[in-house]
Amino acid sequence: HGLADLAKARALLALVRELEGPDFRVYLQPRGGLDYFSHHEDKAKAQLAAVSAMMDDIDTQSQNGPDIIHVVSWSEGIRLADPDVVNESLRITRAALTGYRALKRERGGFAWEEEVRERTRLLLSEARILIAAMEKTIPDTYGPSGLYRMLKDGFFALPFLSELRDEFAAAASMRTAPLNGGVALVDAEGKTISAAERVIMAESGRLHA
């Protein structure tokens, strides 16, 4: 679901940019995932163009798109890229960006932008609730022991964890379900569990009951 993916990317960028300071700057470098590309040549080329356009919508603060674009060659779902494929992939990406930016200027924006903004706002709100709870309850939150506790205590849902399920039982026993193009934490009846509810349940020891 493109809108859900775009909202997630914007939310992640907003969170890491809060860490910027005189000695630390965030550079956006998006790329298409290797497993995203089709085994069919024409479709893979269209996918490269589409994902290039989507990457141009991540950073709403920039007038020039991402700082860097990592161009994944269209052939990755079929075979390793050779120089000709690399050159063609660069041309597709440049053409897609040029055409898409012209279309945005012509239309003055798109109707789906408001939905992406709302999704991003919700994701940021939920993430900040969990971050605040982890920073409050986990000593050395971002050190090795703190990162271990995040998994051990079940702050992240890992229902498909293939190894160490007993060690990280709290995370492995949580349930998730597709929702509106994204993935949500749900209870036994399939009802969505919000970040605020997760914190309350964790504090009372009921999150993994």
XYZ file of N, CA, C and O in Angstrom:
836
model
N 0.862 -1.176 0.000
C 0.000 0.000 0.000
C 0.896 1.222 0.000
O 1.517 1.551 1.012
N 0.984 1.939 -1.128
C 1.914 3.043 -1.277
C 1.749 4.154 -0.256
O 2.733 4.702 0.242
N 0.516 4.527 0.080
C 0.294 5.623 1.019
C 0.778 5.259 2.416
O 1.344 6.086 3.126
N 0.558 4.000 2.813
C 1.032 3.556 4.127
C 2.551 3.562 4.174
O 3.153 3.990 5.168
N 3.195 3.094 3.108
C 4.655 3.086 3.064
C 5.213 4.502 3.095
O 6.214 4.777 3.760
N 4.582 5.416 2.383
C 5.037 6.801 2.361
C 4.904 7.439 3.737
O 5.802 8.151 4.195
N 3.805 7.164 4.422
C 3.615 7.702 5.767
C 4.661 7.164 6.727
O 5.203 7.897 7.564
N 4.972 5.860 6.627
C 5.996 5.273 7.495
C 7.354 5.922 7.255
O 8.093 6.216 8.200
N 7.686 6.139 5.983
C 8.967 6.760 5.666
C 9.041 8.180 6.217
O 10.069 8.598 6.774
N 7.959 8.936 6.085
C 7.939 10.306 6.614
C 8.062 10.318 8.131
O 8.758 11.160 8.709
N 7.377 9.390 8.786
C 7.435 9.334 10.246
C 8.841 8.996 10.728
O 9.355 9.612 11.672
N 9.483 8.021 10.098
C 10.852 7.655 10.471
C 11.807 8.821 10.264
O 12.669 9.101 11.108
N 11.659 9.521 9.141
C 12.525 10.662 8.871
C 12.328 11.752 9.920
O 13.303 12.352 10.403
N 11.078 12.013 10.279
C 10.801 13.033 11.296
C 11.427 12.671 12.640
O 11.988 13.523 13.330
N 11.358 11.402 13.014
C 11.914 10.966 14.293
C 13.432 11.116 14.329
O 13.990 11.635 15.303
N 14.107 10.670 13.297
C 15.573 10.746 13.323
C 16.048 12.183 13.180
O 17.117 12.546 13.705
N 15.276 13.032 12.514
C 15.681 14.432 12.402
C 15.627 15.163 13.733
O 16.300 16.190 13.906
N 14.864 14.644 14.671
C 14.837 15.240 16.001
C 16.173 15.075 16.724
O 16.427 15.722 17.732
N 17.022 14.179 16.212
C 18.332 13.949 16.809
C 19.402 14.869 16.218
O 20.545 14.860 16.684
N 19.053 15.649 15.214
C 20.043 16.501 14.559
C 20.553 17.577 15.512
O 19.841 18.044 16.402
N 21.803 17.948 15.310
C 22.430 18.992 16.108
C 23.625 19.536 15.367
O 23.850 19.203 14.188
N 24.434 20.354 16.030
C 25.592 20.950 15.362
C 26.549 19.917 14.777
O 27.212 20.182 13.774
N 26.624 18.745 15.398
C 27.584 17.732 14.957
C 26.922 16.508 14.333
O 27.577 15.483 14.130
N 25.638 16.611 14.052
C 24.944 15.442 13.492
C 23.855 15.904 12.543
O 22.978 16.679 12.919
N 23.936 15.437 11.312
C 22.931 15.785 10.314
C 22.426 14.515 9.650
O 23.189 13.581 9.414
N 21.141 14.480 9.350
C 20.520 13.330 8.702
C 20.443 13.577 7.197
O 19.988 14.637 6.747
N 20.916 12.610 6.432
C 20.794 12.654 4.978
C 19.829 11.552 4.543
O 20.017 10.387 4.878
N 18.812 11.919 3.810
C 17.835 10.951 3.309
C 18.387 10.259 2.070
O 18.722 10.913 1.076
N 18.467 8.926 2.119
C 18.907 8.144 0.968
C 17.971 6.952 0.791
O 18.265 5.840 1.232
N 16.828 7.144 0.138
C 15.890 6.024 -0.062
C 16.333 5.117 -1.199
O 17.166 5.486 -2.036
N 15.750 3.929 -1.232
C 16.008 2.970 -2.299
C 14.839 2.000 -2.384
O 14.095 1.814 -1.416
N 14.675 1.379 -3.532
C 13.682 0.329 -3.672
C 14.224 -0.976 -3.120
O 15.416 -1.269 -3.265
N 13.393 -1.758 -2.465
C 13.831 -3.032 -1.906
C 14.087 -4.061 -3.000
O 13.387 -4.085 -4.027
N 15.087 -4.907 -2.782
C 15.432 -5.898 -3.800
C 14.260 -6.826 -4.107
O 14.046 -7.219 -5.264
N 13.504 -7.201 -3.071
C 12.401 -8.142 -3.294
C 11.144 -7.456 -3.823
O 10.111 -8.094 -4.016
N 11.225 -6.157 -4.054
C 10.091 -5.404 -4.588
C 9.941 -5.620 -6.096
O 8.839 -5.607 -6.638
N 11.062 -5.880 -6.770
C 11.050 -5.878 -8.233
C 10.575 -7.205 -8.818
O 10.960 -8.283 -8.368
N 9.760 -7.072 -9.851
C 9.138 -8.220 -10.508
C 10.164 -9.041 -11.283
O 11.239 -8.567 -11.647
N 9.776 -10.301 -11.570
C 10.567 -11.158 -12.441
C 10.279 -10.864 -13.914
O 10.910 -11.459 -14.786
N 9.335 -9.988 -14.176
C 8.987 -9.621 -15.550
C 9.610 -8.267 -15.884
O 9.409 -7.286 -15.167
N 10.347 -8.223 -16.951
C 11.176 -7.060 -17.275
C 10.388 -5.753 -17.362
O 10.755 -4.761 -16.725
N 9.322 -5.720 -18.136
C 8.580 -4.476 -18.325
C 7.964 -3.991 -17.002
O 7.970 -2.792 -16.711
N 7.430 -4.938 -16.237
C 6.839 -4.566 -14.953
C 7.908 -4.033 -14.003
O 7.679 -3.064 -13.276
N 9.078 -4.650 -13.999
C 10.157 -4.208 -13.124
C 10.583 -2.780 -13.458
O 10.857 -1.974 -12.567
N 10.623 -2.452 -14.740
C 10.989 -1.093 -15.141
C 9.930 -0.093 -14.687
O 10.258 1.010 -14.228
N 8.661 -0.489 -14.805
C 7.578 0.383 -14.332
C 7.654 0.552 -12.818
O 7.407 1.650 -12.278
N 8.000 -0.511 -12.114
C 8.135 -0.426 -10.656
C 9.261 0.524 -10.262
O 9.143 1.277 -9.291
N 10.368 0.490 -10.995
C 11.466 1.394 -10.702
C 11.028 2.848 -10.870
O 11.351 3.706 -10.036
N 10.285 3.131 -11.930
C 9.779 4.488 -12.144
C 8.828 4.900 -11.019
O 8.894 6.016 -10.497
N 7.933 3.976 -10.626
C 6.941 4.283 -9.590
C 7.602 4.548 -8.241
O 7.258 5.500 -7.541
N 8.561 3.697 -7.862
C 9.193 3.873 -6.561
C 10.068 5.124 -6.554
O 10.224 5.782 -5.520
N 10.616 5.494 -7.689
C 11.389 6.731 -7.781
C 10.492 7.933 -7.510
O 10.884 8.874 -6.797
N 9.281 7.902 -8.055
C 8.329 8.986 -7.804
C 7.941 9.042 -6.335
O 7.876 10.124 -5.738
N 7.683 7.883 -5.737
C 7.294 7.863 -4.330
C 8.412 8.398 -3.440
O 8.160 9.126 -2.481
N 9.673 8.053 -3.757
C 10.795 8.538 -2.964
C 10.859 10.060 -2.984
O 11.319 10.680 -2.031
N 10.400 10.657 -4.063
C 10.436 12.112 -4.181
C 9.423 12.795 -3.269
O 9.478 14.010 -3.084
N 8.489 12.023 -2.705
C 7.458 12.595 -1.830
C 7.751 12.390 -0.345
O 6.944 12.775 0.498
N 8.874 11.769 -0.004
C 9.148 11.485 1.408
C 9.460 12.758 2.181
O 8.885 13.017 3.239
N 10.398 13.545 1.663
C 10.884 14.707 2.400
C 10.090 15.941 2.010
O 10.355 16.569 0.983
N 9.138 16.308 2.841
C 8.284 17.456 2.533
C 8.988 18.784 2.786
O 8.488 19.835 2.397
N 10.144 18.755 3.458
C 10.880 19.992 3.732
C 11.790 20.389 2.580
O 12.275 21.510 2.517
N 12.060 19.461 1.685
C 13.005 19.712 0.603
C 12.286 20.040 -0.691
O 11.297 19.413 -1.042
N 12.811 21.017 -1.407
C 12.276 21.369 -2.716
C 12.945 20.551 -3.819
O 12.501 20.575 -4.963
N 14.004 19.851 -3.471
C 14.798 19.143 -4.476
C 14.791 17.632 -4.305
O 15.628 16.939 -4.885
N 13.878 17.105 -3.514
C 13.819 15.662 -3.319
C 14.874 15.170 -2.356
O 15.505 15.951 -1.633
N 15.096 13.869 -2.311
C 16.060 13.282 -1.372
C 17.483 13.801 -1.609
O 17.841 14.183 -2.729
N 18.288 13.808 -0.541
C 19.686 14.213 -0.673
C 20.425 13.287 -1.630
O 21.244 13.726 -2.440
N 20.160 11.987 -1.500
C 20.806 10.962 -2.314
C 19.739 9.925 -2.671
O 18.883 9.617 -1.846
N 19.792 9.393 -3.869
C 18.918 8.276 -4.234
C 19.789 7.077 -4.586
O 20.668 7.163 -5.446
N 19.554 5.983 -3.890
C 20.243 4.730 -4.192
C 19.413 4.023 -5.261
O 18.340 3.501 -4.977
N 19.901 4.032 -6.482
C 19.159 3.424 -7.585
C 19.412 1.924 -7.602
O 20.536 1.476 -7.848
N 18.377 1.159 -7.322
C 18.447 -0.303 -7.448
C 18.039 -0.654 -8.872
O 16.998 -0.228 -9.353
N 18.865 -1.405 -9.541
C 18.603 -1.712 -10.952
C 17.338 -2.549 -11.124
O 17.023 -3.405 -10.289
N 16.619 -2.290 -12.198
C 15.340 -2.962 -12.426
C 15.488 -4.469 -12.551
O 14.544 -5.223 -12.311
N 16.676 -4.962 -12.884
C 16.870 -6.397 -13.145
C 17.057 -7.227 -11.882
O 17.197 -8.451 -11.976
N 17.054 -6.599 -10.701
C 17.402 -7.328 -9.477
C 16.484 -8.513 -9.194
O 16.874 -9.465 -8.518
N 15.245 -8.472 -9.683
C 14.338 -9.600 -9.497
C 14.556 -10.703 -10.507
O 13.917 -11.761 -10.424
N 15.454 -10.458 -11.471
C 15.675 -11.412 -12.555
C 17.116 -11.908 -12.573
O 17.382 -13.106 -12.604
N 18.047 -10.954 -12.531
C 19.468 -11.295 -12.628
C 20.291 -10.123 -12.105
O 19.758 -9.026 -11.891
N 21.585 -10.350 -11.907
C 22.477 -9.282 -11.494
C 22.585 -8.237 -12.606
O 22.539 -8.562 -13.792
N 22.733 -6.996 -12.197
C 22.793 -5.914 -13.175
C 24.158 -5.856 -13.849
O 25.191 -6.029 -13.202
N 24.144 -5.601 -15.151
C 25.381 -5.335 -15.874
C 25.424 -3.830 -16.176
O 24.476 -3.094 -15.861
N 26.502 -3.314 -16.757
C 26.600 -1.866 -17.002
C 25.435 -1.297 -17.800
O 24.959 -0.186 -17.506
N 24.944 -2.041 -18.797
C 23.827 -1.534 -19.593
C 22.557 -1.393 -18.749
O 21.808 -0.415 -18.888
N 22.317 -2.355 -17.894
C 21.143 -2.295 -17.018
C 21.272 -1.146 -16.022
O 20.307 -0.431 -15.738
N 22.463 -0.963 -15.465
C 22.691 0.138 -14.536
C 22.404 1.476 -15.216
O 21.695 2.344 -14.674
N 22.939 1.658 -16.420
C 22.709 2.910 -17.146
C 21.230 3.111 -17.455
O 20.693 4.216 -17.326
N 20.554 2.045 -17.876
C 19.123 2.159 -18.172
C 18.340 2.492 -16.914
O 17.392 3.296 -16.943
N 18.708 1.889 -15.784
C 18.022 2.152 -14.518
C 18.186 3.609 -14.096
O 17.245 4.232 -13.590
N 19.368 4.163 -14.313
C 19.593 5.576 -14.007
C 18.741 6.466 -14.902
O 18.149 7.454 -14.440
N 18.620 6.109 -16.165
C 17.803 6.899 -17.085
C 16.326 6.831 -16.701
O 15.608 7.838 -16.747
N 15.869 5.642 -16.321
C 14.469 5.496 -15.888
C 14.204 6.357 -14.658
O 13.184 7.065 -14.569
N 15.113 6.305 -13.699
C 14.939 7.075 -12.466
C 14.906 8.567 -12.756
O 14.039 9.300 -12.252
N 15.846 9.047 -13.556
C 15.883 10.482 -13.894
C 14.617 10.906 -14.642
O 14.036 11.965 -14.356
N 14.188 10.094 -15.590
C 12.987 10.430 -16.357
C 11.754 10.444 -15.458
O 10.886 11.325 -15.587
N 11.658 9.478 -14.559
C 10.508 9.412 -13.647
C 10.461 10.636 -12.742
O 9.398 11.237 -12.542
N 11.613 11.032 -12.206
C 11.654 12.195 -11.324
C 11.301 13.475 -12.084
O 10.527 14.306 -11.591
N 11.855 13.627 -13.269
C 11.567 14.823 -14.066
C 10.092 14.912 -14.408
O 9.452 15.967 -14.230
N 9.516 13.804 -14.885
C 8.108 13.805 -15.253
C 7.194 13.990 -14.055
O 6.198 14.723 -14.124
N 7.528 13.337 -12.939
C 6.671 13.414 -11.757
C 6.701 14.812 -11.147
O 5.664 15.338 -10.739
N 7.870 15.416 -11.103
C 7.961 16.771 -10.560
C 7.191 17.768 -11.426
O 6.545 18.692 -10.900
N 7.235 17.578 -12.731
C 6.463 18.447 -13.628
C 4.968 18.273 -13.391
O 4.206 19.246 -13.368
N 4.547 17.027 -13.182
C 3.128 16.755 -12.924
C 2.686 17.388 -11.613
O 1.587 17.957 -11.527
N 3.539 17.329 -10.588
C 3.187 17.941 -9.300
C 3.045 19.450 -9.430
O 2.143 20.056 -8.848
N 3.958 20.068 -10.182
C 3.861 21.517 -10.376
C 2.586 21.874 -11.130
O 1.914 22.861 -10.812
N 2.241 21.064 -12.113
C 1.045 21.330 -12.922
C -0.226 21.209 -12.101
O -1.140 22.032 -12.220
N -0.282 20.177 -11.258
C -1.508 19.929 -10.485
C -1.547 20.671 -9.164
O -2.609 20.801 -8.551
N -0.402 21.088 -8.678
C -0.363 21.774 -7.391
C -0.578 20.853 -6.211
O -0.958 21.297 -5.125
N -0.343 19.549 -6.395
C -0.522 18.594 -5.306
C -1.507 17.503 -5.694
O -2.091 17.529 -6.786
N -1.691 16.555 -4.766
C -2.566 15.408 -5.039
C -3.557 15.220 -3.891
O -3.289 15.576 -2.735
N -4.698 14.650 -4.229
C -5.768 14.483 -3.243
C -5.358 13.579 -2.096
O -5.861 13.709 -0.972
N -4.436 12.626 -2.357
C -4.065 11.672 -1.310
C -3.130 12.267 -0.265
O -2.883 11.648 0.763
N -2.638 13.479 -0.483
C -1.652 14.052 0.430
C -2.207 14.195 1.851
O -1.508 13.941 2.835
N -3.468 14.564 1.975
C -4.052 14.743 3.307
C -4.105 13.420 4.053
O -3.863 13.373 5.272
N -4.405 12.329 3.348
C -4.426 11.019 4.002
C -3.030 10.639 4.488
O -2.880 10.105 5.596
N -2.010 10.913 3.689
C -0.643 10.598 4.107
C -0.253 11.423 5.317
O 0.375 10.915 6.258
N -0.615 12.688 5.338
C -0.306 13.539 6.498
C -0.952 12.988 7.763
O -0.329 12.965 8.824
N -2.209 12.562 7.654
C -2.904 12.036 8.821
C -2.286 10.721 9.279
O -2.119 10.482 10.486
N -1.942 9.848 8.345
C -1.271 8.596 8.704
C 0.067 8.887 9.393
O 0.411 8.246 10.387
N 0.820 9.831 8.860
C 2.114 10.175 9.439
C 1.938 10.717 10.851
O 2.683 10.358 11.771
N 0.956 11.598 11.030
C 0.697 12.167 12.355
C 0.374 11.075 13.371
O 0.889 11.080 14.494
N -0.455 10.103 12.969
C -0.830 9.020 13.871
C 0.378 8.149 14.214
O 0.593 7.780 15.371
N 1.184 7.803 13.205
C 2.369 6.985 13.444
C 3.341 7.682 14.395
O 3.898 7.056 15.305
N 3.550 8.975 14.196
C 4.456 9.716 15.071
C 3.926 9.767 16.499
O 4.674 9.603 17.462
N 2.628 9.985 16.633
C 2.020 10.036 17.961
C 2.187 8.708 18.691
O 2.579 8.659 19.860
N 1.903 7.595 17.998
C 2.035 6.270 18.592
C 3.498 5.968 18.943
O 3.803 5.445 20.017
N 4.398 6.302 18.025
C 5.816 6.026 18.257
C 6.339 6.801 19.458
O 7.098 6.264 20.280
N 5.948 8.046 19.591
C 6.450 8.873 20.699
C 5.944 8.373 22.048
O 6.636 8.488 23.061
N 4.741 7.821 22.074
C 4.228 7.238 23.317
C 5.095 6.066 23.742
O 5.495 5.947 24.902
N 5.430 5.181 22.792
C 6.266 4.024 23.114
C 7.687 4.437 23.469
O 8.290 3.883 24.396
N 8.230 5.388 22.742
C 9.593 5.860 23.038
C 9.666 6.438 24.444
O 10.593 6.153 25.209
N 8.679 7.266 24.797
C 8.658 7.852 26.138
C 8.565 6.773 27.211
O 9.231 6.854 28.250
N 7.753 5.750 26.973
C 7.614 4.660 27.952
C 8.909 3.887 28.095
O 9.313 3.534 29.212
N 9.590 3.610 26.986
C 10.854 2.874 27.047
C 11.923 3.687 27.758
O 12.687 3.170 28.581
N 11.993 4.970 27.464
C 12.996 5.820 28.106
C 12.734 5.969 29.596
O 13.666 6.146 30.386
N 11.475 5.850 29.981
C 11.115 5.971 31.388
C 11.409 4.690 32.171
O 11.831 4.746 33.333
N 11.213 3.538 31.545
C 11.263 2.274 32.289
C 12.516 1.440 32.057
O 12.793 0.523 32.834
N 13.267 1.732 30.987
C 14.436 0.907 30.660
C 15.720 1.678 30.906
O 15.995 2.662 30.214
N 16.523 1.271 31.885
C 17.814 1.929 32.120
C 18.719 1.751 30.901
O 18.643 0.755 30.192
N 19.590 2.728 30.678
C 20.511 2.677 29.542
C 19.734 2.317 28.276
O 20.094 1.400 27.539
N 18.684 3.089 28.010
C 17.714 2.727 26.978
C 18.352 2.371 25.652
O 17.951 1.390 25.001
N 19.327 3.129 25.226
C 19.886 2.924 23.889
C 21.260 2.258 23.906
O 21.941 2.225 22.887
N 21.639 1.721 25.044
C 22.838 0.898 25.131
C 22.495 -0.550 24.840
O 21.324 -0.903 24.639
N 23.492 -1.437 24.831
C 23.235 -2.859 24.526
C 22.194 -3.490 25.440
O 21.301 -4.209 24.974
N 22.290 -3.229 26.745
C 21.326 -3.835 27.666
C 19.929 -3.265 27.474
O 18.928 -3.975 27.597
N 19.864 -1.963 27.133
C 18.558 -1.355 26.908
C 17.887 -1.886 25.662
O 16.682 -2.178 25.666
N 18.646 -2.033 24.587
C 18.081 -2.576 23.348
C 17.612 -4.021 23.549
O 16.583 -4.441 23.006
N 18.364 -4.764 24.362
C 17.953 -6.133 24.679
C 16.620 -6.128 25.444
O 15.720 -6.913 25.150
N 16.503 -5.211 26.408
C 15.272 -5.139 27.198
C 14.067 -4.756 26.339
O 12.945 -5.232 26.584
N 14.279 -3.912 25.335
C 13.169 -3.547 24.456
C 12.552 -4.788 23.830
O 11.326 -4.923 23.747
N 13.421 -5.709 23.377
C 12.919 -6.947 22.780
C 12.384 -7.890 23.846
O 11.323 -8.493 23.684
N 13.121 -8.016 24.936
C 12.745 -8.942 25.999
C 11.393 -8.582 26.609
O 10.574 -9.457 26.907
N 11.162 -7.273 26.796
C 9.923 -6.823 27.433
C 8.745 -6.734 26.468
O 7.627 -6.466 26.887
N 9.020 -6.922 25.181
C 7.918 -6.941 24.223
C 7.456 -5.586 23.731
O 6.288 -5.426 23.370
N 8.340 -4.600 23.716
C 7.939 -3.312 23.162
C 7.751 -3.396 21.649
O 7.077 -2.562 21.066
N 8.378 -4.383 21.019
C 8.208 -4.586 19.581
C 7.553 -5.943 19.352
O 7.985 -6.944 19.909
N 6.531 -5.954 18.520
C 5.842 -7.205 18.210
C 6.670 -8.003 17.210
O 7.000 -7.506 16.135
N 6.989 -9.251 17.559
C 7.785 -10.119 16.684
C 7.119 -11.491 16.543
O 7.708 -12.521 16.874
N 5.879 -11.525 16.042
C 5.166 -12.812 15.987
C 5.796 -13.826 15.041
O 5.561 -15.018 15.182
N 6.604 -13.367 14.091
C 7.200 -14.290 13.118
C 8.675 -14.536 13.408
O 9.417 -14.994 12.532
N 9.096 -14.254 14.620
C 10.481 -14.512 15.021
C 10.773 -16.006 14.874
O 10.038 -16.852 15.383
N 11.854 -16.342 14.175
C 12.145 -17.752 13.909
C 13.128 -18.354 14.908
O 13.142 -19.574 15.099
N 13.936 -17.535 15.551
C 14.915 -18.017 16.516
C 14.655 -17.366 17.874
O 14.084 -16.281 17.966
N 15.070 -18.031 18.940
C 15.025 -17.477 20.303
C 13.613 -17.073 20.727
O 13.421 -16.114 21.464
N 12.624 -17.830 20.288
C 11.241 -17.483 20.634
C 10.988 -17.605 22.132
O 10.198 -16.851 22.693
N 11.640 -18.543 22.793
C 11.453 -18.669 24.238
C 12.082 -17.496 24.982
O 11.505 -16.967 25.939
N 13.248 -17.079 24.525
C 13.939 -15.964 25.189
C 13.172 -14.658 25.016
O 13.115 -13.839 25.931
N 12.567 -14.484 23.853
C 11.811 -13.262 23.589
C 10.328 -13.589 23.453
O 9.647 -13.133 22.538
N 9.827 -14.372 24.387
C 8.444 -14.849 24.326
C 7.436 -13.711 24.341
O 6.382 -13.798 23.700
N 7.734 -12.640 25.076
C 6.794 -11.520 25.157
C 6.552 -10.922 23.780
O 5.412 -10.638 23.399
N 7.620 -10.742 23.019
C 7.485 -10.168 21.677
C 6.915 -11.185 20.694
O 6.076 -10.851 19.843
N 7.348 -12.438 20.807
C 6.925 -13.472 19.865
C 5.453 -13.841 20.034
O 4.816 -14.306 19.079
N 4.908 -13.663 21.227
C 3.524 -14.061 21.474
C 2.509 -12.988 21.087
O 1.305 -13.238 21.116
N 2.978 -11.819 20.708
C 2.061 -10.744 20.329
C 1.452 -11.022 18.963
O 2.056 -11.690 18.121
N 0.247 -10.524 18.752
C -0.476 -10.755 17.511
C -0.487 -9.489 16.663
O -0.668 -8.383 17.177
N -0.314 -9.642 15.362
C -0.436 -8.525 14.436
C -1.385 -8.921 13.312
O -1.638 -10.100 13.074
N -1.884 -7.901 12.620
C -2.801 -8.155 11.503
C -2.696 -7.016 10.501
O -2.410 -5.875 10.880
N -2.898 -7.303 9.204
C -2.907 -6.236 8.200
C -4.052 -5.261 8.486
O -5.152 -5.674 8.849
N -3.752 -3.974 8.327
C -4.784 -2.964 8.560
C -4.540 -1.761 7.650
O -3.545 -1.066 7.787
N -5.430 -1.546 6.704
C -5.372 -0.336 5.891
C -4.039 -0.131 5.182
O -3.538 0.981 5.104
N -3.444 -1.202 4.728
C -2.166 -1.091 4.054
C -0.968 -1.168 4.970
O 0.169 -1.200 4.508
N -1.210 -1.201 6.278
C -0.129 -1.319 7.240
C -0.306 -2.575 8.083
O -1.060 -3.478 7.734
N 0.383 -2.616 9.219
C 0.288 -3.746 10.142
C 0.024 -3.194 11.535
O 0.678 -2.227 11.963
N -0.923 -3.782 12.250
C -1.298 -3.291 13.579
C -1.188 -4.400 14.610
O -1.352 -5.587 14.299
N -0.905 -4.010 15.846
C -0.954 -4.938 16.971
C -2.411 -5.135 17.352
O -3.160 -4.160 17.482
N -2.837 -6.394 17.513
C -4.241 -6.680 17.816
C -4.350 -7.641 18.996
O -3.398 -8.359 19.321
N -5.536 -7.663 19.617
C -5.780 -8.600 20.701
C -6.353 -9.897 20.139
O -6.424 -10.090 18.924
N -6.776 -10.801 21.032
C -7.253 -12.118 20.605
C -8.498 -12.026 19.727
O -8.762 -12.921 18.922
N -9.270 -10.943 19.873
C -10.475 -10.768 19.058
C -10.206 -9.986 17.783
O -11.123 -9.705 17.007
N -8.948 -9.595 17.554
C -8.622 -8.844 16.348
C -8.785 -7.345 16.479
O -8.660 -6.618 15.499
N -9.029 -6.857 17.710
C -9.186 -5.421 17.922
C -7.812 -4.767 18.050
O -6.928 -5.277 18.740
N -7.644 -3.622 17.401
C -6.369 -2.914 17.423
C -6.036 -2.446 18.838
O -6.900 -1.941 19.570
N -4.769 -2.625 19.220
C -4.277 -2.155 20.514
C -3.416 -0.924 20.275
O -2.406 -0.990 19.563
N -3.805 0.204 20.831
C -3.062 1.444 20.623
C -1.792 1.450 21.466
O -1.622 0.642 22.395
N -0.904 2.383 21.164
C 0.341 2.494 21.921
C 0.059 2.818 23.388
O 0.696 2.267 24.291
N -0.892 3.696 23.634
C -1.237 4.047 25.012
C -1.757 2.826 25.771
O -1.415 2.612 26.947
N -2.591 2.017 25.114
C -3.097 0.798 25.739
C -1.964 -0.193 26.010
O -1.941 -0.857 27.048
N -1.016 -0.288 25.091
C 0.127 -1.190 25.275
C 0.927 -0.802 26.505
O 1.351 -1.660 27.282
N 1.146 0.489 26.696
C 1.922 0.953 27.843
C 1.193 0.633 29.138
O 1.782 0.120 30.103
N -0.106 0.905 29.180
C -0.899 0.631 30.386
C -0.889 -0.854 30.705
O -0.699 -1.277 31.855
N -1.079 -1.679 29.684
C -1.101 -3.117 29.875
C 0.271 -3.655 30.312
O 0.366 -4.540 31.157
N 1.322 -3.081 29.743
C 2.668 -3.517 30.122
C 2.958 -3.179 31.581
O 3.532 -3.980 32.332
N 2.553 -1.985 31.995
C 2.802 -1.559 33.359
C 2.029 -2.420 34.367
O 2.468 -2.617 35.489
N 0.888 -2.942 33.943
C 0.094 -3.768 34.851
C 0.391 -5.248 34.671
O -0.216 -6.094 35.312
N 1.327 -5.559 33.765
C 1.733 -6.952 33.565
C 0.756 -7.779 32.775
O 0.821 -8.997 32.774
N -0.168 -7.139 32.020
C -1.185 -7.889 31.309
C -0.947 -7.967 29.806
O -1.709 -8.573 29.085
N 0.115 -7.303 29.299
C 0.312 -7.241 27.862
C 0.450 -8.610 27.232
O -0.028 -8.868 26.143
N 1.110 -9.523 27.940
C 1.383 -10.824 27.347
C 0.643 -11.951 28.070
O 1.036 -13.091 27.994
N -0.410 -11.602 28.764
C -1.169 -12.617 29.496
C -1.954 -13.467 28.506
O -2.347 -13.011 27.456
